[in-house]
Amino acid sequence: RRRRDRTARATGDARDDAMARNQEKANGMFNKWTSGKQDALRGSVSRSRPFHTHAAKDLNEADRWRSDVLRDVGRKVMEIQNAGLGEHKIRDLNDEINQLLKEKWQWEMRIIELGGPNYIASAPKVEDADGGAVQPPGTAGDRKAYKYFGAAKNLPGVKELFEAPVTKAVRRTRHQMNLHIDSGYYGFRDEEDGVLLKDEAEAEQQLQAEAIEQYKTEQKLRELEGGGGTRKKASTVADAGRQFVAHVPLVDEADIEREVLNRKKQELLAKYVSEDLQAQEASAKTMLH
């Protein structure tokens, strides 16, 4: 009898537990149904992101899915900063981030198609959580280039991509330097802009003024050294008359012809007459004179 009581009591407890669990399940399902109905009335039914962007027919819906992608990107970028996740986990996270960035671009293109704002044109530069570059040098500006975030930049084979290449100075040969030489190198086109001509005219005027000043100074010194009174007076009279006085006798055309004829005569005599005959002729001329 005691055993039957214990069995009946245990059976009753089990029945009560089963009923309690069923009641909890029913309450949970009712709560889900109620919250789903309220979301449907508000127009914010939570469901998974569409696989294709063309599934979104409304601009607000496309903008909401883009924001959802941005939240996933931010969460995974913060997660990949942990270098203790292991190489395989870090590579997988980096692949997922790149895939999400591609999906973000697709949603932004869909927003433009639906008449929304252009997020691509106003998008900031993609950077790491610490503000570092996420693309290797040489791929900046390429949207399709693979990007590395957080600890992925320190993976084997990736760290070398972000190191600045050592540029070795190559000495150019004389032939290579001559290939870039044209007429401008030799100054043939210096006068095209007119700047050089202007500078030369100014320099010429300055040199002329200096030469005139130097001449005047030297002229004053000569006047002081050689009794400048008389010389100055003669110079003044000459300047007043505006006449040119030659202190050396000038030859005319007749004198020049006579001199040429005498030279030709001397050449013929030297060629056909002996020296004795020339001496006798010279002595005869001396006696006549």
C-alpha positions as a printed NumPy array, in Angstrom:
array([[   0.   ,    0.   ,    0.   ],
       [   2.809,    2.351,    0.879],
       [   4.455,    1.465,   -2.445],
       [   1.256,    2.208,   -4.318],
       [   1.028,    5.607,   -2.612],
       [   4.568,    6.456,   -3.603],
       [   3.907,    5.361,   -7.192],
       [   0.705,    7.378,   -7.364],
       [   2.456,   10.407,   -5.893],
       [   5.306,   10.135,   -8.417],
       [   2.85 ,    9.71 ,  -11.265],
       [   0.958,   12.811,  -10.145],
       [   4.154,   14.86 ,   -9.926],
       [   5.223,   13.76 ,  -13.389],
       [   1.762,   14.634,  -14.73 ],
       [   1.985,   18.056,  -13.098],
       [   5.49 ,   18.671,  -14.562],
       [   4.331,   17.678,  -18.042],
       [   1.353,   20.002,  -17.76 ],
       [   3.624,   22.836,  -16.575],
       [   5.963,   22.305,  -19.502],
       [   3.095,   22.247,  -21.935],
       [   1.754,   25.453,  -20.42 ],
       [   5.167,   27.106,  -20.791],
       [   5.394,   26.043,  -24.434],
       [   1.93 ,   27.382,  -25.094],
       [   2.762,   30.679,  -23.429],
       [   5.998,   30.934,  -25.439],
       [   4.195,   30.293,  -28.712],
       [   1.507,   32.807,  -27.773],
       [   4.12 ,   35.439,  -26.984],
       [   5.855,   34.842,  -30.342],
       [   2.567,   35.068,  -32.186],
       [   1.627,   38.286,  -30.364],
       [   5.007,   39.947,  -31.048],
       [   4.874,   38.846,  -34.687],
       [   1.398,   40.295,  -35.086],
       [   2.489,   43.599,  -33.546],
       [   5.528,   43.778,  -35.884],
       [   3.267,   43.083,  -38.834],
       [   0.958,   45.907,  -37.789],
       [   3.914,   48.285,  -37.454],
       [   5.354,   47.168,  -40.8  ],
       [   8.644,   46.022,  -39.273],
       [   8.454,   42.281,  -39.723],
       [  11.899,   40.87 ,  -38.945],
       [  13.086,   38.375,  -41.512],
       [  16.402,   37.343,  -43.045],
       [  18.15 ,   39.613,  -45.497],
       [  17.224,   38.906,  -49.129],
       [  19.819,   37.053,  -51.155],
       [  19.357,   39.353,  -54.14 ],
       [  19.023,   43.128,  -53.912],
       [  16.259,   43.249,  -56.538],
       [  13.988,   41.531,  -54.032],
       [  13.638,   44.919,  -52.308],
       [  10.979,   46.944,  -54.097],
       [  10.891,   49.813,  -51.593],
       [  13.55 ,   52.448,  -50.964],
       [  13.136,   52.288,  -47.185],
       [  13.535,   48.524,  -47.23 ],
       [  16.73 ,   48.729,  -49.308],
       [  18.119,   51.395,  -46.989],
       [  17.307,   49.217,  -43.975],
       [  19.133,   46.214,  -45.445],
       [  22.153,   48.394,  -46.216],
       [  22.238,   49.522,  -42.583],
       [  21.983,   45.885,  -41.52 ],
       [  25.026,   45.036,  -43.66 ],
       [  26.964,   47.939,  -42.129],
       [  26.227,   46.632,  -38.636],
       [  27.529,   43.197,  -39.602],
       [  30.669,   44.742,  -41.079],
       [  31.353,   46.761,  -37.933],
       [  30.811,   43.752,  -35.681],
       [  33.168,   41.531,  -37.684],
       [  35.823,   44.256,  -37.981],
       [  35.878,   44.563,  -34.189],
       [  36.034,   40.787,  -33.859],
       [  38.98 ,   40.399,  -36.274],
       [  41.144,   42.709,  -34.158],
       [  41.799,   39.782,  -31.812],
       [  45.036,   38.16 ,  -32.981],
       [  44.44 ,   35.107,  -30.767],
       [  41.608,   33.75 ,  -32.911],
       [  43.951,   31.673,  -35.026],
       [  45.012,   31.993,  -38.637],
       [  42.092,   30.054,  -40.133],
       [  39.446,   31.959,  -38.152],
       [  41.057,   35.308,  -39.052],
       [  41.148,   34.415,  -42.756],
       [  37.492,   33.36 ,  -42.652],
       [  36.466,   36.578,  -40.916],
       [  38.413,   38.657,  -43.447],
       [  36.698,   36.836,  -46.328],
       [  33.294,   37.481,  -44.749],
       [  34.072,   41.202,  -44.338],
       [  35.062,   41.501,  -47.994],
       [  31.88 ,   39.693,  -49.004],
       [  29.793,   42.028,  -46.851],
       [  31.472,   45.077,  -48.404],
       [  30.571,   43.757,  -51.825],
       [  26.988,   43.22 ,  -50.671],
       [  26.913,   46.762,  -49.257],
       [  27.921,   48.138,  -52.655],
       [  25.142,   46.124,  -54.303],
       [  22.54 ,   47.568,  -51.902],
       [  23.866,   51.084,  -52.558],
       [  23.457,   50.529,  -56.301],
       [  19.902,   49.287,  -55.677],
       [  19.151,   52.424,  -53.634],
       [  20.31 ,   54.567,  -56.562],
       [  18.061,   52.578,  -58.899],
       [  15.105,   53.225,  -56.596],
       [  15.805,   56.981,  -56.63 ],
       [  17.592,   57.223,  -53.312],
       [  20.791,   59.057,  -52.322],
       [  24.176,   58.164,  -53.81 ],
       [  26.054,   56.631,  -50.886],
       [  28.922,   55.572,  -53.164],
       [  29.921,   59.113,  -54.105],
       [  29.795,   60.382,  -50.516],
       [  31.282,   57.266,  -48.898],
       [  34.376,   57.835,  -46.738],
       [  37.606,   55.973,  -47.301],
       [  37.48 ,   52.398,  -46.004],
       [  39.882,   52.143,  -43.06 ],
       [  40.699,   49.745,  -40.28 ],
       [  39.489,   50.138,  -36.682],
       [  42.748,   51.96 ,  -35.839],
       [  42.539,   54.168,  -38.94 ],
       [  45.15 ,   52.213,  -40.889],
       [  45.06 ,   51.327,  -44.566],
       [  43.253,   48.145,  -45.554],
       [  44.583,   47.841,  -49.112],
       [  48.179,   47.093,  -50.1  ],
       [  50.135,   49.922,  -51.763],
       [  49.427,   50.138,  -55.466],
       [  45.751,   49.153,  -55.177],
       [  44.439,   52.377,  -53.628],
       [  41.236,   53.523,  -55.277],
       [  40.418,   50.075,  -56.655],
       [  37.015,   49.051,  -55.313],
       [  37.44 ,   45.427,  -56.325],
       [  40.82 ,   45.061,  -54.593],
       [  40.894,   42.583,  -51.705],
       [  41.08 ,   44.308,  -48.322],
       [  42.712,   43.181,  -45.067],
       [  41.45 ,   44.169,  -41.617],
       [  42.865,   43.924,  -38.115],
       [  44.979,   40.877,  -37.437],
       [  44.677,   39.752,  -41.065],
       [  47.335,   42.307,  -42.01 ],
       [  49.889,   40.433,  -39.883],
       [  49.279,   37.022,  -41.444],
       [  52.134,   35.254,  -43.268],
       [  52.356,   36.509,  -46.841],
       [  50.143,   39.544,  -46.124],
       [  52.484,   41.587,  -43.956],
       [  54.956,   41.849,  -46.839],
       [  52.269,   43.424,  -49.044],
       [  51.934,   46.43 ,  -46.719],
       [  55.668,   47.038,  -46.403],
       [  56.883,   49.915,  -48.529],
       [  59.047,   48.634,  -51.387],
       [  62.645,   49.787,  -51.328],
       [  63.238,   51.953,  -54.372],
       [  66.763,   51.731,  -55.695],
       [  68.08 ,   54.826,  -57.422],
       [  68.964,   53.95 ,  -60.99 ],
       [  71.684,   56.061,  -62.555],
       [  70.755,   57.278,  -66.017],
       [  73.172,   56.954,  -68.875],
       [  74.282,   59.843,  -71.079],
       [  72.17 ,   58.499,  -73.926],
       [  69.029,   58.469,  -71.752],
       [  69.645,   62.06 ,  -70.649],
       [  70.17 ,   63.2  ,  -74.254],
       [  66.802,   61.749,  -75.242],
       [  65.012,   64.469,  -73.226],
       [  67.101,   67.388,  -74.54 ],
       [  65.381,   69.697,  -77.035],
       [  65.925,   73.188,  -78.387],
       [  64.68 ,   74.711,  -75.13 ],
       [  67.682,   73.234,  -73.316],
       [  70.004,   75.374,  -75.466],
       [  67.953,   78.535,  -74.936],
       [  66.333,   78.836,  -78.364],
       [  62.91 ,   79.427,  -76.86 ],
       [  63.853,   81.74 ,  -74.01 ],
       [  62.474,   84.803,  -75.818],
       [  59.021,   83.382,  -76.504],
       [  57.424,   84.579,  -73.279],
       [  58.969,   88.064,  -73.467],
       [  60.357,   87.963,  -69.927],
       [  63.96 ,   87.611,  -71.045],
       [  63.648,   90.503,  -73.52 ],
       [  62.27 ,   92.756,  -70.804],
       [  65.092,   91.848,  -68.419],
       [  67.695,   92.393,  -71.121],
       [  66.287,   95.849,  -71.967],
       [  66.401,   96.877,  -68.299],
       [  69.947,   95.547,  -67.921],
       [  71.035,   97.355,  -71.095],
       [  69.665,  100.676,  -69.862],
       [  71.432,  100.218,  -66.543],
       [  74.756,   99.402,  -68.228],
       [  74.433,  102.435,  -70.514],
       [  73.769,  104.714,  -67.565],
       [  76.799,  103.298,  -65.734],
       [  79.008,  103.73 ,  -68.82 ],
       [  77.901,  107.349,  -69.28 ],
       [  78.545,  108.084,  -65.623],
       [  81.997,  106.504,  -65.817],
       [  82.837,  108.516,  -68.963],
       [  81.815,  111.768,  -67.298],
       [  83.933,  110.943,  -64.271],
       [  86.984,  110.165,  -66.393],
       [  86.455,  113.353,  -68.41 ],
       [  86.446,  115.447,  -65.25 ],
       [  89.647,  113.776,  -64.057],
       [  91.395,  114.545,  -67.371],
       [  90.303,  118.201,  -67.185],
       [  91.642,  118.501,  -63.646],
       [  94.981,  116.876,  -64.523],
       [  95.727,  118.86 ,  -67.759],
       [  94.545,  122.359,  -66.9  ],
       [  90.957,  121.951,  -67.546],
       [  90.141,  125.623,  -68.14 ],
       [  91.487,  125.952,  -71.661],
       [  90.48 ,  122.462,  -72.688],
       [  86.992,  122.966,  -71.359],
       [  86.677,  126.233,  -73.284],
       [  87.829,  124.634,  -76.54 ],
       [  85.431,  121.76 ,  -76.007],
       [  82.599,  124.211,  -75.462],
       [  83.369,  126.115,  -78.683],
       [  83.609,  122.872,  -80.667],
       [  80.294,  121.708,  -79.305],
       [  78.667,  125.041,  -80.14 ],
       [  79.827,  124.958,  -83.765],
       [  78.99 ,  121.337,  -84.212],
       [  82.057,  120.987,  -86.513],
       [  84.35 ,  118.021,  -86.839],
       [  88.048,  118.898,  -86.859],
       [  90.479,  116.218,  -88.131],
       [  93.989,  116.529,  -86.679],
       [  95.362,  113.808,  -89.072],
       [  95.706,  114.481,  -92.845],
       [  93.177,  112.478,  -94.795],
       [  94.009,  110.986,  -98.223],
       [  91.708,  111.391, -101.184],
       [  90.969,  109.032, -104.057],
       [  93.74 ,  110.419, -106.33 ],
       [  96.397,  109.821, -103.705],
       [  95.209,  106.271, -103.303],
       [  95.409,  105.591, -107.064],
       [  98.915,  107.106, -107.224],
       [ 100.091,  104.91 , -104.368],
       [  98.669,  101.778, -106.015],
       [ 100.357,  102.649, -109.342],
       [ 103.743,  103.16 , -107.629],
       [ 103.475,   99.787, -105.868],
       [ 102.726,   97.991, -109.142],
       [ 105.67 ,   99.762, -110.82 ],
       [ 107.977,   98.653, -108.007],
       [ 106.789,   95.055, -108.347],
       [ 107.452,   95.051, -112.136],
       [ 110.893,   96.593, -111.697],
       [ 111.785,   94.046, -109.043],
       [ 110.665,   91.274, -111.365],
       [ 112.362,   92.301, -114.684],
       [ 115.161,   94.763, -113.773],
       [ 118.425,   93.845, -112.083],
       [ 119.53 ,   95.283, -108.765],
       [ 122.417,   97.241, -110.304],
       [ 120.119,   98.994, -112.729],
       [ 117.721,   99.83 , -109.916],
       [ 120.568,  101.285, -107.887],
       [ 121.711,  103.456, -110.806],
       [ 118.158,  104.69 , -111.388],
       [ 117.769,  105.525, -107.716],
       [ 121.038,  107.505, -107.702],
       [ 119.973,  109.407, -110.825],
       [ 116.702,  110.396, -109.2  ],
       [ 118.611,  111.559, -106.139],
       [ 120.865,  113.753, -108.214],
       [ 117.892,  115.256, -110.052],
       [ 116.153,  116.139, -106.859]])
